[in-house]
Short mmCIF file of C-alpha atoms and ligand atoms in Angstrom, two decimals:
data_model
loop_
_atom_site.label_atom_id
_atom_site.label_comp_id
_atom_site.label_asym_id
_atom_site.label_seq_id
_atom_site.Cartn_x
_atom_site.Cartn_y
_atom_site.Cartn_z
CA MET Y 14 0.10 0.15 -0.04
CA LYS Y 15 1.43 3.43 -1.00
CA LYS Y 16 -0.05 6.71 0.65
CA ILE Y 17 0.73 10.22 -1.00
CA HIS Y 18 -0.95 12.99 0.90
CA PHE Y 19 -1.83 16.31 -1.14
CA LYS Y 20 -2.54 19.84 0.37
CA GLN Y 21 -5.63 20.13 -1.76
CA LEU Y 22 -7.32 17.84 -3.81
CA PHE Y 23 -9.96 17.87 -6.27
CA THR Y 24 -11.85 14.56 -6.80
CA GLY Y 25 -13.54 15.49 -10.09
CA GLU Y 26 -16.59 16.11 -8.03
CA ASN Y 27 -15.46 18.07 -4.58
CA TRP Y 28 -12.65 19.90 -3.27
CA LEU Y 29 -11.02 18.50 0.03
CA THR Y 30 -9.04 21.62 0.92
CA SER Y 31 -7.51 20.59 4.47
CA GLY Y 32 -5.29 17.88 3.30
CA ALA Y 33 -5.91 14.48 1.84
CA THR Y 34 -4.18 11.16 1.51
CA ILE Y 35 -4.64 9.03 -1.48
CA GLU Y 36 -3.86 4.99 -0.44
CA ILE Y 37 -3.11 2.93 -3.44
CA SER Y 38 -2.83 -0.50 -3.69
CA SER Y 39 -0.47 -2.70 -5.50
CA ASP Y 40 -2.52 -3.12 -8.66
CA GLY Y 41 -2.27 0.96 -9.03
CA ASN Y 42 -6.06 1.48 -8.11
CA ILE Y 43 -7.01 3.98 -5.35
CA ASP Y 44 -7.95 2.01 -2.18
CA ALA Y 45 -9.28 5.01 0.21
CA ILE Y 46 -9.18 8.89 0.15
CA VAL Y 47 -8.83 9.94 3.81
CA GLU Y 48 -8.83 13.82 4.73
CA GLY Y 49 -6.77 15.26 7.00
CA PRO Y 50 -3.15 15.87 7.96
CA THR Y 51 -0.11 13.79 6.70
CA PRO Y 52 -0.14 10.40 8.21
CA HIS Y 53 3.04 9.06 9.58
CA ASP Y 54 3.58 6.69 6.65
CA ALA Y 55 2.48 8.92 3.81
CA VAL Y 56 4.84 10.69 1.46
CA GLN Y 57 3.97 14.63 1.76
CA HIS Y 58 3.51 16.40 -1.73
CA SER Y 59 2.63 20.34 -1.60
CA GLY Y 60 0.48 20.99 -4.53
CA ILE Y 61 -3.19 20.84 -5.81
CA ALA Y 62 -4.10 16.81 -6.66
CA LEU Y 63 -6.29 16.78 -9.63
CA PRO Y 64 -7.54 13.75 -11.86
CA GLY Y 65 -5.34 13.03 -14.76
CA MET Y 66 -6.90 14.26 -18.16
CA PRO Y 67 -7.87 11.33 -20.59
CA ASN Y 68 -6.86 12.43 -24.29
CA LEU Y 69 -9.81 10.40 -26.09
CA HIS Y 70 -8.30 10.96 -29.62
CA SER Y 71 -5.01 10.83 -30.71
CA HIS Y 72 -2.93 9.81 -33.98
CA ALA Y 73 0.68 9.63 -32.57
CA HIS Y 74 2.39 9.46 -36.09
CA GLN Y 75 0.99 12.96 -36.88
CA ARG Y 76 3.31 14.17 -34.26
CA ALA Y 77 5.84 13.83 -36.80
CA MET Y 78 3.92 16.55 -39.00
CA ALA Y 79 2.97 19.11 -36.74
CA GLY Y 80 3.82 22.50 -37.99
CA LEU Y 81 4.97 20.91 -41.64
CA ALA Y 82 1.53 21.71 -43.37
CA GLU Y 83 1.35 25.20 -43.22
CA HIS Y 84 2.64 26.28 -46.40
CA SER Y 85 0.03 27.39 -48.76
CA THR Y 86 -0.39 25.71 -52.04
CA GLY Y 87 -3.09 28.01 -53.18
CA GLU Y 88 -6.40 25.97 -52.33
CA ASP Y 89 -5.68 24.63 -48.93
CA ASN Y 90 -8.22 22.57 -47.01
CA PHE Y 91 -8.47 19.52 -44.96
CA TRP Y 92 -8.25 17.24 -48.13
CA THR Y 93 -4.72 19.10 -49.38
CA TRP Y 94 -3.60 18.30 -45.54
CA ARG Y 95 -4.56 14.81 -45.68
CA GLN Y 96 -2.23 14.75 -48.92
CA VAL Y 97 0.78 16.01 -47.02
CA MET Y 98 -0.11 13.57 -44.03
CA TYR Y 99 -0.17 10.65 -46.44
CA SER Y 100 3.35 11.55 -47.94
CA GLN Y 101 4.72 12.06 -44.34
CA LEU Y 102 4.17 8.97 -43.22
CA ARG Y 103 4.85 7.06 -46.64
CA LEU Y 104 8.29 5.62 -44.91
CA MET Y 105 7.56 5.13 -41.28
CA GLN Y 106 8.44 2.13 -39.85
CA PRO Y 107 7.48 0.44 -36.60
CA GLU Y 108 10.74 2.03 -34.84
CA HIS Y 109 10.04 5.32 -36.33
CA LEU Y 110 6.61 4.93 -34.97
CA HIS Y 111 7.55 4.09 -31.70
CA ALA Y 112 10.08 6.64 -31.41
CA ILE Y 113 7.39 9.42 -32.32
CA ALA Y 114 4.54 7.92 -29.97
CA ALA Y 115 6.93 7.88 -27.14
CA GLN Y 116 7.81 11.86 -27.82
CA ALA Y 117 3.91 12.50 -28.15
CA TYR Y 118 3.15 10.58 -24.95
CA VAL Y 119 5.90 12.39 -22.72
CA GLU Y 120 4.48 15.71 -23.87
CA MET Y 121 0.78 14.50 -23.21
CA LEU Y 122 1.94 13.40 -19.70
CA LYS Y 123 3.76 16.82 -18.94
CA SER Y 124 0.77 18.62 -20.12
CA GLY Y 125 -1.73 16.96 -17.76
CA TYR Y 126 -2.83 14.01 -20.05
CA THR Y 127 -2.88 10.69 -18.17
CA ALA Y 128 -4.18 8.55 -20.77
CA VAL Y 129 -4.75 8.39 -24.47
CA ALA Y 130 -6.94 6.83 -26.80
CA GLU Y 131 -4.71 5.87 -29.77
CA PHE Y 132 -6.61 5.71 -32.97
CA GLN Y 133 -4.34 3.65 -34.97
CA TYR Y 134 -4.95 3.18 -38.77
CA LEU Y 135 -1.26 2.78 -39.94
CA HIS Y 136 -0.96 -0.69 -40.20
CA HIS Y 137 0.93 -2.32 -42.97
CA ASP Y 138 4.66 -1.93 -44.71
CA GLN Y 139 5.19 1.02 -47.63
CA LYS Y 140 3.80 -1.69 -50.13
CA GLY Y 141 0.51 -2.43 -48.06
CA ARG Y 142 2.06 -5.66 -46.93
CA HIS Y 143 1.37 -6.92 -43.48
CA PHE Y 144 4.00 -7.16 -41.49
CA ALA Y 145 5.35 -10.35 -40.18
CA ASN Y 146 3.56 -9.54 -36.97
CA LYS Y 147 0.46 -8.35 -38.36
CA ALA Y 148 -0.03 -5.90 -35.35
CA GLU Y 149 3.38 -4.47 -35.43
CA MET Y 150 2.72 -0.80 -35.66
CA SER Y 151 -0.46 -0.83 -32.87
CA LEU Y 152 2.48 -2.67 -30.64
CA SER Y 153 4.85 0.11 -31.23
CA CYS Y 154 2.40 2.54 -29.87
CA MET Y 155 1.52 -0.20 -27.22
CA GLU Y 156 5.56 -0.08 -26.38
CA ALA Y 157 5.78 3.65 -26.50
CA ALA Y 158 2.88 3.71 -23.85
CA ARG Y 159 4.61 1.46 -21.54
CA GLU Y 160 7.73 3.01 -21.92
CA THR Y 161 6.54 6.36 -20.91
CA GLY Y 162 3.86 5.26 -18.28
CA ILE Y 163 0.99 6.85 -19.86
CA GLY Y 164 -2.34 5.14 -19.75
CA LEU Y 165 -3.63 3.77 -23.09
CA THR Y 166 -6.83 2.78 -25.01
CA CYS Y 167 -5.34 0.80 -27.99
CA ILE Y 168 -7.73 1.36 -30.88
CA PRO Y 169 -6.65 -0.52 -34.32
CA VAL Y 170 -8.69 1.26 -36.98
CA LEU Y 171 -10.77 -0.51 -39.61
CA TYR Y 172 -10.20 1.00 -42.85
CA THR Y 173 -11.70 -0.73 -46.11
CA TYR Y 174 -12.86 1.98 -48.47
CA SER Y 175 -11.61 5.25 -49.78
CA GLY Y 176 -15.20 6.67 -50.28
CA PHE Y 177 -19.00 6.51 -49.45
CA ASP Y 178 -19.39 4.69 -52.80
CA LYS Y 179 -16.96 1.68 -51.49
CA GLN Y 180 -14.29 2.74 -53.82
CA GLY Y 181 -11.05 0.96 -53.11
CA CYS Y 182 -8.26 2.43 -51.01
CA ASN Y 183 -5.96 4.69 -53.43
CA ASN Y 184 -1.95 4.68 -53.06
CA GLY Y 185 -2.04 7.06 -49.89
CA GLN Y 186 -4.53 4.27 -47.98
CA ARG Y 187 -2.78 1.05 -49.04
CA ARG Y 188 -0.94 0.96 -45.60
CA PHE Y 189 -4.47 1.37 -43.75
CA HIS Y 190 -6.59 -1.13 -45.76
CA ASN Y 191 -7.91 -4.29 -44.10
CA GLN Y 192 -10.71 -6.91 -44.46
CA LEU Y 193 -12.84 -7.54 -41.58
CA ASP Y 194 -11.03 -10.94 -40.91
CA GLU Y 195 -7.49 -9.06 -41.14
CA TYR Y 196 -8.69 -6.52 -38.84
CA LEU Y 197 -9.77 -9.21 -36.25
CA GLU Y 198 -6.25 -10.57 -36.26
CA ILE Y 199 -4.80 -7.49 -35.32
CA LEU Y 200 -7.07 -6.46 -32.85
CA ARG Y 201 -7.06 -10.33 -31.21
CA ILE Y 202 -2.89 -9.79 -31.16
CA VAL Y 203 -3.28 -6.23 -29.52
CA GLU Y 204 -5.66 -7.54 -27.16
CA SER Y 205 -3.47 -10.35 -25.79
CA THR Y 206 -0.56 -8.12 -25.60
CA SER Y 207 -2.54 -5.51 -23.83
CA LYS Y 208 -3.23 -8.04 -21.10
CA GLY Y 209 0.25 -7.37 -20.01
CA TYR Y 210 0.10 -3.91 -18.89
CA ALA Y 211 -2.02 -2.72 -15.94
CA ASN Y 212 -2.63 0.91 -17.82
CA CYS Y 213 -4.05 -0.52 -20.99
CA ASN Y 214 -7.27 -1.57 -22.57
CA THR Y 215 -8.46 -2.12 -26.25
CA GLY Y 216 -11.09 -0.62 -28.53
CA ILE Y 217 -12.29 -1.07 -31.96
CA ALA Y 218 -12.78 1.84 -34.37
CA PRO Y 219 -14.41 1.74 -37.87
CA HIS Y 220 -12.33 4.47 -39.51
CA SER Y 221 -15.59 6.86 -40.81
CA LEU Y 222 -18.24 6.30 -43.17
CA ARG Y 223 -16.23 7.21 -45.94
CA ALA Y 224 -13.71 3.87 -45.19
CA VAL Y 225 -16.39 1.58 -43.71
CA ASP Y 226 -19.92 1.12 -44.51
CA VAL Y 227 -22.94 0.20 -42.05
CA ALA Y 228 -23.17 -3.11 -42.77
CA LEU Y 229 -19.63 -3.89 -42.00
CA ILE Y 230 -19.83 -1.87 -38.88
CA ASN Y 231 -22.61 -4.34 -37.84
CA GLN Y 232 -20.55 -7.06 -38.35
CA LEU Y 233 -17.66 -5.84 -36.38
CA LEU Y 234 -19.81 -5.17 -33.60
CA ASP Y 235 -21.31 -8.67 -33.67
CA ALA Y 236 -17.61 -9.71 -33.52
CA VAL Y 237 -16.72 -7.52 -30.90
CA PRO Y 238 -19.56 -7.06 -28.50
CA SER Y 239 -18.47 -5.17 -25.71
CA GLY Y 240 -15.49 -2.18 -25.19
CA PRO Y 241 -14.84 1.17 -26.78
CA VAL Y 242 -16.27 1.98 -30.24
CA HIS Y 243 -14.67 5.04 -31.73
CA ILE Y 244 -15.38 6.59 -35.42
CA HIS Y 245 -14.72 9.71 -37.41
CA ILE Y 246 -18.09 10.87 -38.14
CA ALA Y 247 -19.01 14.20 -39.44
CA GLU Y 248 -15.46 16.51 -39.47
CA GLN Y 249 -15.86 18.00 -42.86
CA TYR Y 250 -19.00 19.46 -44.68
CA SER Y 251 -18.35 17.70 -47.83
CA GLU Y 252 -18.59 14.24 -45.74
CA VAL Y 253 -22.21 15.46 -44.97
CA GLU Y 254 -22.71 16.48 -48.62
CA ASP Y 255 -21.38 13.08 -50.02
CA CYS Y 256 -23.32 10.93 -47.53
CA LEU Y 257 -26.68 12.73 -48.24
CA ALA Y 258 -25.63 12.14 -51.87
CA ILE Y 259 -25.42 8.50 -51.67
CA PHE Y 260 -27.75 7.60 -48.29
CA GLY Y 261 -29.81 10.55 -48.56
CA LYS Y 262 -29.03 10.95 -44.99
CA ARG Y 263 -26.58 12.92 -43.07
CA PRO Y 264 -23.73 10.95 -41.34
CA VAL Y 265 -24.60 11.03 -37.82
CA ALA Y 266 -28.46 10.28 -38.66
CA TRP Y 267 -27.31 7.53 -41.04
CA LEU Y 268 -25.11 5.58 -38.63
CA LEU Y 269 -27.88 6.16 -35.87
CA ASP Y 270 -30.42 4.88 -38.31
CA ASN Y 271 -28.64 1.68 -39.14
CA VAL Y 272 -26.31 0.70 -36.22
CA ASP Y 273 -27.33 0.35 -32.29
CA VAL Y 274 -25.22 3.61 -31.15
CA ASP Y 275 -25.08 3.63 -27.23
CA ALA Y 276 -22.50 4.77 -24.58
CA ARG Y 277 -19.75 2.49 -26.14
CA TRP Y 278 -19.56 4.92 -28.56
CA CYS Y 279 -17.24 8.13 -29.02
CA MET Y 280 -18.23 10.04 -31.95
CA VAL Y 281 -15.16 12.14 -32.86
CA HIS Y 282 -15.45 15.38 -34.81
CA ALA Y 283 -19.35 15.27 -34.85
CA THR Y 284 -19.04 18.65 -35.97
CA HIS Y 285 -21.85 19.25 -38.60
CA ILE Y 286 -24.85 17.93 -37.14
CA ASP Y 287 -28.55 19.32 -37.11
CA ASP Y 288 -31.22 19.54 -34.41
CA LYS Y 289 -32.27 16.18 -34.88
CA GLU Y 290 -29.12 14.66 -35.12
CA LEU Y 291 -28.18 16.40 -31.90
CA ARG Y 292 -31.46 14.96 -30.04
CA CYS Y 293 -30.70 11.42 -31.19
CA LEU Y 294 -26.86 11.66 -30.16
CA LEU Y 295 -27.84 12.91 -26.79
CA ALA Y 296 -30.37 9.88 -26.75
CA SER Y 297 -28.07 7.72 -27.58
CA LYS Y 298 -25.52 8.69 -24.33
CA ALA Y 299 -22.58 8.53 -26.85
CA THR Y 300 -19.52 10.61 -26.20
CA VAL Y 301 -18.61 13.28 -28.35
CA GLY Y 302 -15.04 13.74 -29.02
CA LEU Y 303 -13.94 17.09 -29.50
CA CYS Y 304 -10.31 18.34 -30.60
CA PRO Y 305 -10.67 22.12 -30.97
CA THR Y 306 -7.17 22.84 -32.06
CA THR Y 307 -6.98 20.32 -34.79
CA GLU Y 308 -10.41 21.17 -35.78
CA ALA Y 309 -9.61 24.67 -35.73
CA ASN Y 310 -6.10 23.90 -37.72
CA LEU Y 311 -7.96 21.88 -40.14
CA GLY Y 312 -10.67 24.48 -40.97
CA ASP Y 313 -13.32 22.08 -39.75
CA GLY Y 314 -16.14 23.98 -38.62
CA PHE Y 315 -17.98 24.46 -35.14
CA PHE Y 316 -19.75 21.68 -32.92
CA PRO Y 317 -23.03 23.19 -31.31
CA ALA Y 318 -21.13 22.64 -28.09
CA GLN Y 319 -23.66 24.86 -26.33
CA ALA Y 320 -26.92 23.22 -27.42
CA PHE Y 321 -25.43 19.61 -26.65
CA SER Y 322 -23.80 20.34 -23.17
CA SER Y 323 -26.42 22.32 -21.97
CA LYS Y 324 -28.78 19.36 -22.29
CA GLY Y 325 -26.11 17.02 -20.70
CA GLY Y 326 -24.26 15.97 -23.64
CA ARG Y 327 -21.19 14.05 -22.97
CA PHE Y 328 -17.97 15.10 -24.34
CA GLY Y 329 -14.16 14.77 -24.09
CA ILE Y 330 -11.15 16.27 -25.43
CA GLY Y 331 -8.36 14.96 -28.03
CA SER Y 332 -5.03 16.23 -29.24
CA ASP Y 333 -5.59 14.49 -32.39
CA SER Y 334 -3.38 15.67 -34.83
CA GLN Y 335 -0.98 17.17 -32.32
CA VAL Y 336 -0.75 20.54 -33.40
CA SER Y 337 -1.17 21.17 -29.77
CA ILE Y 338 -0.50 18.60 -26.85
CA SER Y 339 -2.40 20.54 -24.03
CA PRO Y 340 -5.82 19.83 -22.17
CA VAL Y 341 -5.52 23.58 -21.16
CA GLU Y 342 -5.49 24.71 -25.01
CA GLU Y 343 -8.40 22.26 -26.06
CA LEU Y 344 -10.76 23.47 -23.08
CA ARG Y 345 -9.56 27.11 -23.77
CA TRP Y 346 -10.61 27.30 -27.24
CA LEU Y 347 -13.62 24.73 -26.79
CA GLU Y 348 -15.03 27.63 -24.82
CA TYR Y 349 -13.30 30.56 -26.82
CA GLY Y 350 -14.88 29.06 -29.93
CA GLN Y 351 -18.20 29.28 -28.47
CA ARG Y 352 -17.87 32.86 -27.13
CA LEU Y 353 -16.75 34.23 -30.48
CA LEU Y 354 -19.74 32.58 -32.23
CA LYS Y 355 -22.19 33.79 -29.59
CA GLN Y 356 -20.60 37.07 -28.58
CA GLN Y 357 -20.98 36.11 -24.86
CA ARG Y 358 -18.76 35.11 -22.13
CA VAL Y 359 -18.91 31.94 -19.82
CA VAL Y 360 -20.66 29.80 -22.42
CA LEU Y 361 -20.18 26.37 -21.66
CA GLY Y 362 -19.48 26.43 -18.00
CA ASP Y 363 -22.07 26.70 -15.32
CA THR Y 364 -20.58 29.18 -12.59
CA HIS Y 365 -16.86 28.44 -13.35
CA ALA Y 366 -16.26 27.79 -16.87
CA GLY Y 367 -12.70 26.23 -16.58
CA GLU Y 368 -13.63 24.00 -13.42
CA SER Y 369 -17.00 22.92 -15.21
CA LEU Y 370 -15.52 22.12 -18.72
CA PHE Y 371 -12.38 19.86 -16.94
CA LYS Y 372 -15.10 17.88 -15.04
CA ASN Y 373 -16.98 17.20 -18.42
CA ALA Y 374 -14.03 16.34 -20.18
CA LEU Y 375 -12.76 14.17 -17.61
CA SER Y 376 -15.97 11.92 -17.52
CA GLY Y 377 -16.67 12.21 -21.08
CA GLY Y 378 -13.03 11.10 -21.75
CA ALA Y 379 -13.00 8.23 -19.13
CA GLN Y 380 -16.44 6.84 -20.92
CA ALA Y 381 -14.91 7.09 -24.02
CA SER Y 382 -11.78 5.28 -22.96
CA GLY Y 383 -13.71 2.38 -21.60
CA ARG Y 384 -11.18 2.46 -18.27
CA ASN Y 385 -11.84 3.30 -14.78
CA ILE Y 386 -10.45 6.74 -14.65
CA GLY Y 387 -11.49 10.55 -14.84
CA SER Y 388 -11.69 10.70 -11.10
CA LEU Y 389 -10.21 10.33 -7.71
CA ALA Y 390 -12.26 7.72 -5.93
CA PRO Y 391 -11.85 4.47 -4.71
CA GLY Y 392 -11.65 1.93 -7.48
CA ARG Y 393 -10.08 4.13 -9.96
CA ARG Y 394 -6.59 4.15 -11.19
CA ALA Y 395 -4.60 6.43 -9.49
CA ASP Y 396 -3.91 8.57 -12.24
CA ILE Y 397 -3.10 11.92 -10.66
CA VAL Y 398 -1.91 15.49 -11.93
CA VAL Y 399 -0.36 17.97 -9.44
CA LEU Y 400 -0.31 21.77 -10.09
CA ASP Y 401 2.31 23.71 -8.60
CA GLU Y 402 0.65 25.89 -5.89
CA ASN Y 403 3.27 28.48 -5.90
CA HIS Y 404 3.43 28.86 -9.58
CA PRO Y 405 2.39 32.47 -10.66
CA ARG Y 406 -0.63 31.44 -12.30
CA LEU Y 407 -2.15 29.80 -9.24
CA VAL Y 408 -0.97 31.85 -6.39
CA CYS Y 409 -3.87 33.48 -3.90
CA ARG Y 410 -6.28 31.21 -5.76
CA SER Y 411 -8.46 28.57 -4.10
CA LYS Y 412 -10.93 25.65 -5.12
CA SER Y 413 -12.72 26.49 -8.56
CA GLN Y 414 -10.57 29.73 -9.03
CA LEU Y 415 -7.57 27.39 -9.28
CA ILE Y 416 -8.75 25.39 -12.32
CA ASP Y 417 -10.30 28.38 -14.02
CA SER Y 418 -6.91 29.95 -13.56
CA TRP Y 419 -5.10 27.05 -15.16
CA ILE Y 420 -7.44 26.98 -18.09
CA PHE Y 421 -7.67 30.62 -18.73
CA SER Y 422 -4.65 32.66 -17.58
CA GLY Y 423 -1.32 32.41 -19.88
CA ASN Y 424 0.52 29.49 -21.29
CA GLU Y 425 3.59 28.66 -18.47
CA ASN Y 426 2.91 25.15 -17.57
CA PRO Y 427 2.26 24.48 -13.62
CA VAL Y 428 1.98 20.78 -13.89
CA TYR Y 429 4.86 19.53 -11.95
CA GLN Y 430 4.21 15.85 -10.60
CA VAL Y 431 2.32 13.21 -12.56
CA PHE Y 432 1.43 9.79 -11.38
CA VAL Y 433 -0.04 6.91 -13.59
CA GLY Y 434 -1.83 3.98 -11.65
CA GLY Y 435 0.33 5.21 -8.45
CA GLU Y 436 3.73 5.50 -10.42
CA GLN Y 437 5.28 8.83 -10.62
CA VAL Y 438 6.35 9.43 -14.20
CA VAL Y 439 6.76 13.21 -14.27
CA GLN Y 440 8.80 14.96 -11.33
CA ASN Y 441 9.15 18.64 -10.99
CA GLY Y 442 8.11 19.10 -14.56
CA GLN Y 443 10.26 16.50 -16.03
CA HIS Y 444 9.49 12.97 -17.54
CA LYS Y 445 11.67 10.18 -16.08
CA ASN Y 446 13.12 9.28 -19.51
CA GLU Y 447 12.56 12.51 -21.13
CA LYS Y 448 16.30 13.18 -22.42
CA ALA Y 449 16.44 9.65 -24.02
CA ILE Y 450 12.92 9.58 -25.42
CA SER Y 451 13.53 13.18 -26.92
CA ALA Y 452 17.07 12.40 -28.34
CA ARG Y 453 15.47 9.31 -30.25
CA PHE Y 454 12.83 11.31 -31.26
CA ALA Y 455 15.50 13.86 -32.95
CA ALA Y 456 17.23 11.15 -34.62
CA THR Y 457 14.20 9.86 -36.06
CA MET Y 458 12.89 13.19 -37.49
CA SER Y 459 16.31 13.45 -39.05
CA ALA Y 460 16.32 10.02 -40.55
CA LEU Y 461 12.76 10.55 -41.96
CA SER Y 462 13.49 13.83 -43.39
CA LYS Y 463 16.74 12.34 -44.97
CA SER Y 464 14.74 9.94 -46.67
CA HIS Y 465 12.30 12.33 -47.84
CA GLU Y 466 14.97 14.14 -49.58
ZN1 ZN I 511 -8.50 11.71 -36.24
#
């Protein structure tokens, strides 16, 4: 039994401001939280303990191209960005992905994410052939998670077509393509490997309605009847137009009409929905995956967050394309987008915008990951982010003001200790393996850029 005492603690629901000890059992779960002064056998930490934030949508490989798609070619949009992304990952090998994912995961941990849902669609070699181990690329991400200590929901992605009319995959997509039986082989390998890692589970993902049709989604659900299900659903308006042209329905409506969508589901980028789709999405109890910095970077559009969240809609946040790896920036821009649209202030929160966004994203992220995370309570993983109480952004703040100030004041990072499953992975703002992981990332970027020349 490990005992860690904090001066202040937010459980995800309540503030304990006169000190609290988290008792952690050997499996990394919280056994008890006891209010009061430091017991003689506890380790004392000053600072403010919060539940770690789940990152519900990540493509680790895109960390390698963050910032490299900002040069204009004249008519720039999501689809021209996608071409750049395809060309960037053309030469990526499992060892490269491992190095890039480890760098991304270190950055996540240092920013306050303690878990990541990795939506992994890069499965094959450059010629589109299986690796000797068909799950090699997904296992590279899992190894990076294990090395860095971040919690992982490993989600291999099923990608079968290149469009709503079931065209075959194009050259840029041949590393993604699988038939259902091949995909299930990959999934089974990932599932069995994940059993050796206490902070890991698995999920499934039909990539999008562009890449998988509803009949195939239903076959996938029959084969895998439990655990998280993630999908890219309505990110670009042209997807809505294509879906309408072929099926006569918008993507969210088409999915909800043909597939049993429930709380297992995470609808990533449900950006373009009408009022009826919003009501049906609420009734489904699915989580919506919002990635405001990526959605802004790609010019996707605005999700109707106020209408959704004011009716109890569940949402979480993701770093997606890794243009920013920061729960603060995702939550801040989620709120700012709505303020700019509505010309109002404090749109998504109740009385405290920062704390309210933080709470909602914790519980939505936990639901989407299908893991016992997202709050500090008995039975949950001991995933703890500790803010420096003496940081200039946080001095003379109490309770809700602390999270409001973290989210809405400045950019210096007050995260200084991070624990995942009770193990400390960030100490005084530094990850335990940061130097070696950064050096390997730099060497990998150098190797990949040379091979592009
Ligand atoms: Zn994505």
